[in-house]
C-alpha cells in the first residue's frame, strides 16, 4: 500500500477544522501576500495581547472585564483575505499561547446541528459522533472561527440566527473568543439579523472592514 507522508507541522492541525492548505499559516505569511495592512496590524496586536485580555485575578474574575472574551469580526467583499487572516490568528494563538482552536464554516455548523436534532437509530453512530465532536469544538474551544456568517440558509423558524446568538453568547459569557467573517455589508447585516443580535455582536467582537479587490482564487 502506498502512503503519503504528511508534513509534521500540518499534521499538528488535524482535527482543528482548518483546511489543509491553511494549516499553520502565520501572520508573516499573510503580510507577504500584501494588502490589508491595517487589519494585519490589528490581528498581530490581538494575538500579542491575548493573554493580558484573558487574564484573571486571584478570585478568578477577569482583570479586564470589558475585553475579556471579546473576539473579532472581519467584514468585506469576498476574496479580500478575511478567512486567511482569521485562520492565521488561530494558528498564532495556538503556537504562542498553547490554547485550543477550531474553525468551521457557519453553514457547516448549522448543518451539523440540524442533523443531530434529526438523527435517529438508522444513522451511523460514528457519523453522529463526528458531528457531535465538531459542534462541541465550536462550543468549547478557547478560540473559534465562524467563517462566512450570513451565507447560511434562512428559515421561518430562525434556527440559524438563534443558533448564532446562542453560540456567541455562550462563548462570550465563558470568556472564549470568537472570530467571525462575513461578506455582508452594514445594510445587509441589519436586514438579515435582529437588532439585539447585532448589538451583541458589537459587544462581543471588534469590527474590521476589509476593502480592496479580490486577490484570491479560492477561500475556505
CSV table of C-alpha atoms in Angstrom, one decimal:
chain,number,residue,atom,x,y,z
A,1,UNK,CA,0.0,0.0,0.0
A,2,UNK,CA,1.3,3.4,-1.0
A,3,UNK,CA,1.1,6.1,1.7
A,4,UNK,CA,1.8,9.8,1.6
A,5,UNK,CA,3.8,11.2,4.5
A,6,UNK,CA,2.1,14.3,6.0
A,7,UNK,CA,4.1,17.4,6.8
A,8,UNK,CA,4.6,17.2,10.6
A,9,UNK,CA,3.7,20.9,11.0
A,10,UNK,CA,0.4,20.4,9.2
A,11,UNK,CA,-0.3,17.2,11.0
A,12,UNK,CA,-0.5,19.2,14.2
A,13,UNK,CA,-3.6,20.9,12.9
A,14,UNK,CA,-5.6,17.7,12.1
A,15,UNK,CA,-8.9,18.0,14.0
A,16,UNK,CA,-8.8,21.7,14.2
A,17,UNK,CA,-11.3,22.2,11.3
A,18,UNK,CA,-8.7,24.3,9.5
A,19,UNK,CA,-8.4,23.4,5.8
A,20,UNK,CA,-5.2,21.6,4.9
A,21,UNK,CA,-4.0,24.4,2.6
A,22,UNK,CA,-4.1,26.9,5.6
A,23,UNK,CA,-2.9,24.7,8.4
A,24,UNK,CA,0.0,26.5,10.2
A,25,UNK,CA,-0.3,29.8,8.2
A,26,UNK,CA,1.3,32.7,10.1
A,27,UNK,CA,0.7,36.4,10.2
A,28,UNK,CA,4.1,36.8,8.4
A,29,UNK,CA,2.7,34.7,5.6
A,30,UNK,CA,-0.3,37.0,5.3
A,31,UNK,CA,2.0,40.0,5.3
A,32,UNK,CA,3.9,38.6,2.4
A,33,UNK,CA,0.7,38.3,0.4
A,34,UNK,CA,0.3,42.1,0.6
A,35,UNK,CA,-2.7,44.3,1.3
A,36,UNK,CA,-4.9,44.8,4.4
A,37,UNK,CA,-2.0,46.3,6.4
A,38,UNK,CA,-4.3,47.8,9.0
A,39,UNK,CA,-6.1,44.5,9.5
A,40,UNK,CA,-2.9,42.6,9.9
A,41,UNK,CA,-1.6,45.1,12.4
A,42,UNK,CA,-4.7,44.7,14.5
A,43,UNK,CA,-4.5,40.9,14.2
A,44,UNK,CA,-0.9,41.0,15.5
A,45,UNK,CA,-2.0,43.2,18.4
A,46,UNK,CA,-4.8,40.9,19.2
A,47,UNK,CA,-2.5,37.9,19.3
A,48,UNK,CA,0.1,39.6,21.4
A,49,UNK,CA,-2.5,41.0,23.8
A,50,UNK,CA,-4.5,37.8,24.2
A,51,UNK,CA,-3.0,36.6,27.5
A,52,UNK,CA,-3.5,40.1,29.1
A,53,UNK,CA,-7.0,40.3,27.7
A,54,UNK,CA,-7.9,36.9,29.1
A,55,UNK,CA,-6.1,37.2,32.5
A,56,UNK,CA,-8.0,36.7,35.8
A,57,UNK,CA,-7.3,37.9,39.3
A,58,UNK,CA,-6.9,35.7,42.4
A,59,UNK,CA,-10.6,35.4,42.8
A,60,UNK,CA,-11.0,34.1,39.3
A,61,UNK,CA,-12.6,37.2,37.9
A,62,UNK,CA,-11.4,38.9,34.6
A,63,UNK,CA,-8.8,41.6,35.1
A,64,UNK,CA,-10.2,43.4,32.1
A,65,UNK,CA,-13.9,42.7,32.0
A,66,UNK,CA,-14.7,45.0,29.1
A,67,UNK,CA,-12.3,43.0,26.8
A,68,UNK,CA,-12.5,39.5,28.4
A,69,UNK,CA,-13.7,37.0,25.8
A,70,UNK,CA,-14.0,39.6,23.1
A,71,UNK,CA,-13.2,38.5,19.6
A,72,UNK,CA,-13.0,40.0,16.1
A,73,UNK,CA,-15.5,40.5,13.2
A,74,UNK,CA,-14.0,40.7,9.7
A,75,UNK,CA,-16.4,42.1,7.2
A,76,UNK,CA,-15.9,42.9,3.5
A,77,UNK,CA,-16.3,41.6,-0.1
A,78,UNK,CA,-15.3,38.1,-1.0
A,79,UNK,CA,-11.7,37.4,-1.7
A,80,UNK,CA,-10.2,40.3,0.4
A,81,UNK,CA,-8.4,38.0,2.8
A,82,UNK,CA,-10.7,37.7,5.7
A,83,UNK,CA,-10.6,34.0,6.1
A,84,UNK,CA,-6.9,33.7,5.6
A,85,UNK,CA,-6.2,36.3,8.2
A,86,UNK,CA,-8.6,34.8,10.7
A,87,UNK,CA,-7.1,31.4,10.3
A,88,UNK,CA,-3.6,32.9,10.8
A,89,UNK,CA,-4.8,34.4,14.1
A,90,UNK,CA,-6.0,30.9,15.2
A,91,UNK,CA,-2.6,29.4,14.3
A,92,UNK,CA,-0.7,32.1,16.0
A,93,UNK,CA,-2.8,31.9,19.2
A,94,UNK,CA,-2.2,28.1,19.4
A,95,UNK,CA,1.5,28.4,18.7
A,96,UNK,CA,2.1,31.3,21.1
A,97,UNK,CA,-0.3,30.6,23.9
A,98,UNK,CA,-1.0,26.8,23.6
A,99,UNK,CA,-4.8,27.3,23.5
A,100,UNK,CA,-7.3,25.1,21.7
A,101,UNK,CA,-8.6,26.4,18.4
A,102,UNK,CA,-11.2,25.4,15.9
A,103,UNK,CA,-12.5,26.7,12.6
A,104,UNK,CA,-15.8,26.0,10.8
A,105,UNK,CA,-17.9,27.5,8.1
A,106,UNK,CA,-21.1,28.6,9.8
A,107,UNK,CA,-23.2,26.8,7.2
A,108,UNK,CA,-21.4,23.6,8.1
A,109,UNK,CA,-22.0,24.1,11.8
A,110,UNK,CA,-25.8,24.7,11.2
A,111,UNK,CA,-25.9,21.7,9.0
A,112,UNK,CA,-24.4,19.5,11.8
A,113,UNK,CA,-26.8,21.0,14.4
A,114,UNK,CA,-29.8,20.1,12.2
A,115,UNK,CA,-28.5,16.6,11.5
A,116,UNK,CA,-28.0,16.0,15.3
A,117,UNK,CA,-31.6,17.1,16.0
A,118,UNK,CA,-33.0,14.8,13.3
A,119,UNK,CA,-30.7,11.8,13.9
A,120,UNK,CA,-32.3,8.5,14.8
A,121,UNK,CA,-31.2,5.0,15.2
A,122,UNK,CA,-30.8,4.5,11.5
A,123,UNK,CA,-27.9,7.0,11.3
A,124,UNK,CA,-24.3,5.6,11.6
A,125,UNK,CA,-23.2,6.2,15.2
A,126,UNK,CA,-19.7,7.1,14.0
A,127,UNK,CA,-21.1,9.8,11.8
A,128,UNK,CA,-23.2,11.1,14.7
A,129,UNK,CA,-20.0,11.1,16.8
A,130,UNK,CA,-18.2,13.2,14.2
A,131,UNK,CA,-21.0,15.7,14.1
A,132,UNK,CA,-21.1,15.9,17.9
A,133,UNK,CA,-17.3,16.4,18.1
A,134,UNK,CA,-17.4,19.4,15.6
A,135,UNK,CA,-20.4,21.0,17.4
A,136,UNK,CA,-18.7,20.7,20.8
A,137,UNK,CA,-15.5,22.1,19.5
A,138,UNK,CA,-17.4,25.2,18.3
A,139,UNK,CA,-18.9,25.5,21.8
A,140,UNK,CA,-15.8,24.9,23.9
A,141,UNK,CA,-12.5,25.6,22.1
A,142,UNK,CA,-10.7,28.6,23.5
A,143,UNK,CA,-10.7,30.4,20.2
A,144,UNK,CA,-13.1,29.6,17.3
A,145,UNK,CA,-13.6,30.9,13.8
A,146,UNK,CA,-17.1,31.0,12.4
A,147,UNK,CA,-16.5,31.6,8.7
A,148,UNK,CA,-18.8,33.2,6.2
A,149,UNK,CA,-21.6,34.1,8.6
A,150,UNK,CA,-24.6,35.3,6.6
A,151,UNK,CA,-24.3,32.7,3.9
A,152,UNK,CA,-26.4,30.2,5.7
A,153,UNK,CA,-29.9,29.3,4.5
A,154,UNK,CA,-32.6,31.2,6.5
A,155,UNK,CA,-35.9,29.7,7.6
A,156,UNK,CA,-39.1,30.9,9.2
A,157,UNK,CA,-38.0,29.3,12.4
A,158,UNK,CA,-34.9,31.5,12.5
A,159,UNK,CA,-32.9,28.4,13.6
A,160,UNK,CA,-29.6,29.7,12.1
A,161,UNK,CA,-30.0,33.1,13.7
A,162,UNK,CA,-31.0,31.7,17.1
A,163,UNK,CA,-28.1,29.3,17.0
A,164,UNK,CA,-25.6,32.0,16.1
A,165,UNK,CA,-26.8,34.2,19.0
A,166,UNK,CA,-26.7,31.2,21.4
A,167,UNK,CA,-23.2,30.2,20.4
A,168,UNK,CA,-21.9,33.8,20.6
A,169,UNK,CA,-23.5,34.5,24.0
A,170,UNK,CA,-22.4,31.2,25.5
A,171,UNK,CA,-18.8,31.6,24.3
A,172,UNK,CA,-18.6,35.3,25.4
A,173,UNK,CA,-20.1,34.5,28.8
A,174,UNK,CA,-17.5,31.8,29.3
A,175,UNK,CA,-14.7,34.1,28.1
A,176,UNK,CA,-13.9,32.2,24.9
A,177,UNK,CA,-13.0,34.4,22.0
A,178,UNK,CA,-14.9,34.1,18.7
A,179,UNK,CA,-13.6,35.3,15.3
A,180,UNK,CA,-16.3,35.9,12.7
A,181,UNK,CA,-16.0,36.6,9.0
A,182,UNK,CA,-18.9,37.8,6.8
A,183,UNK,CA,-19.4,39.2,3.3
A,184,UNK,CA,-22.5,41.2,4.5
A,185,UNK,CA,-22.4,44.9,4.4
A,186,UNK,CA,-23.9,47.0,7.2
A,187,UNK,CA,-27.3,47.3,5.5
A,188,UNK,CA,-27.3,43.6,4.6
A,189,UNK,CA,-26.4,42.6,8.2
A,190,UNK,CA,-29.2,44.8,9.5
A,191,UNK,CA,-31.7,43.3,7.2
A,192,UNK,CA,-30.7,39.7,8.0
A,193,UNK,CA,-30.3,39.7,11.8
A,194,UNK,CA,-32.3,41.1,14.7
A,195,UNK,CA,-31.3,44.3,16.4
A,196,UNK,CA,-30.4,42.5,19.7
A,197,UNK,CA,-28.1,40.1,17.9
A,198,UNK,CA,-26.4,43.0,16.0
A,199,UNK,CA,-26.0,44.9,19.2
A,200,UNK,CA,-24.5,41.9,21.0
A,201,UNK,CA,-22.1,41.3,18.1
A,202,UNK,CA,-20.7,44.8,18.7
A,203,UNK,CA,-20.2,43.9,22.3
A,204,UNK,CA,-18.6,40.5,21.7
A,205,UNK,CA,-16.3,41.5,18.8
A,206,UNK,CA,-14.2,44.3,17.4
A,207,UNK,CA,-15.1,45.1,13.8
A,208,UNK,CA,-12.6,45.4,11.0
A,209,UNK,CA,-13.7,46.3,7.5
A,210,UNK,CA,-11.8,44.8,4.6
A,211,UNK,CA,-11.6,46.8,1.4
A,212,UNK,CA,-9.9,46.4,-2.0
A,213,UNK,CA,-10.2,44.0,-4.9
A,214,UNK,CA,-10.2,40.2,-4.6
A,215,UNK,CA,-6.7,38.7,-4.7
A,216,UNK,CA,-7.6,35.0,-4.2
A,217,UNK,CA,-8.6,32.1,-6.3
A,218,UNK,CA,-10.4,30.3,-3.5
A,219,UNK,CA,-11.4,30.7,0.1
A,220,UNK,CA,-12.2,28.4,2.9
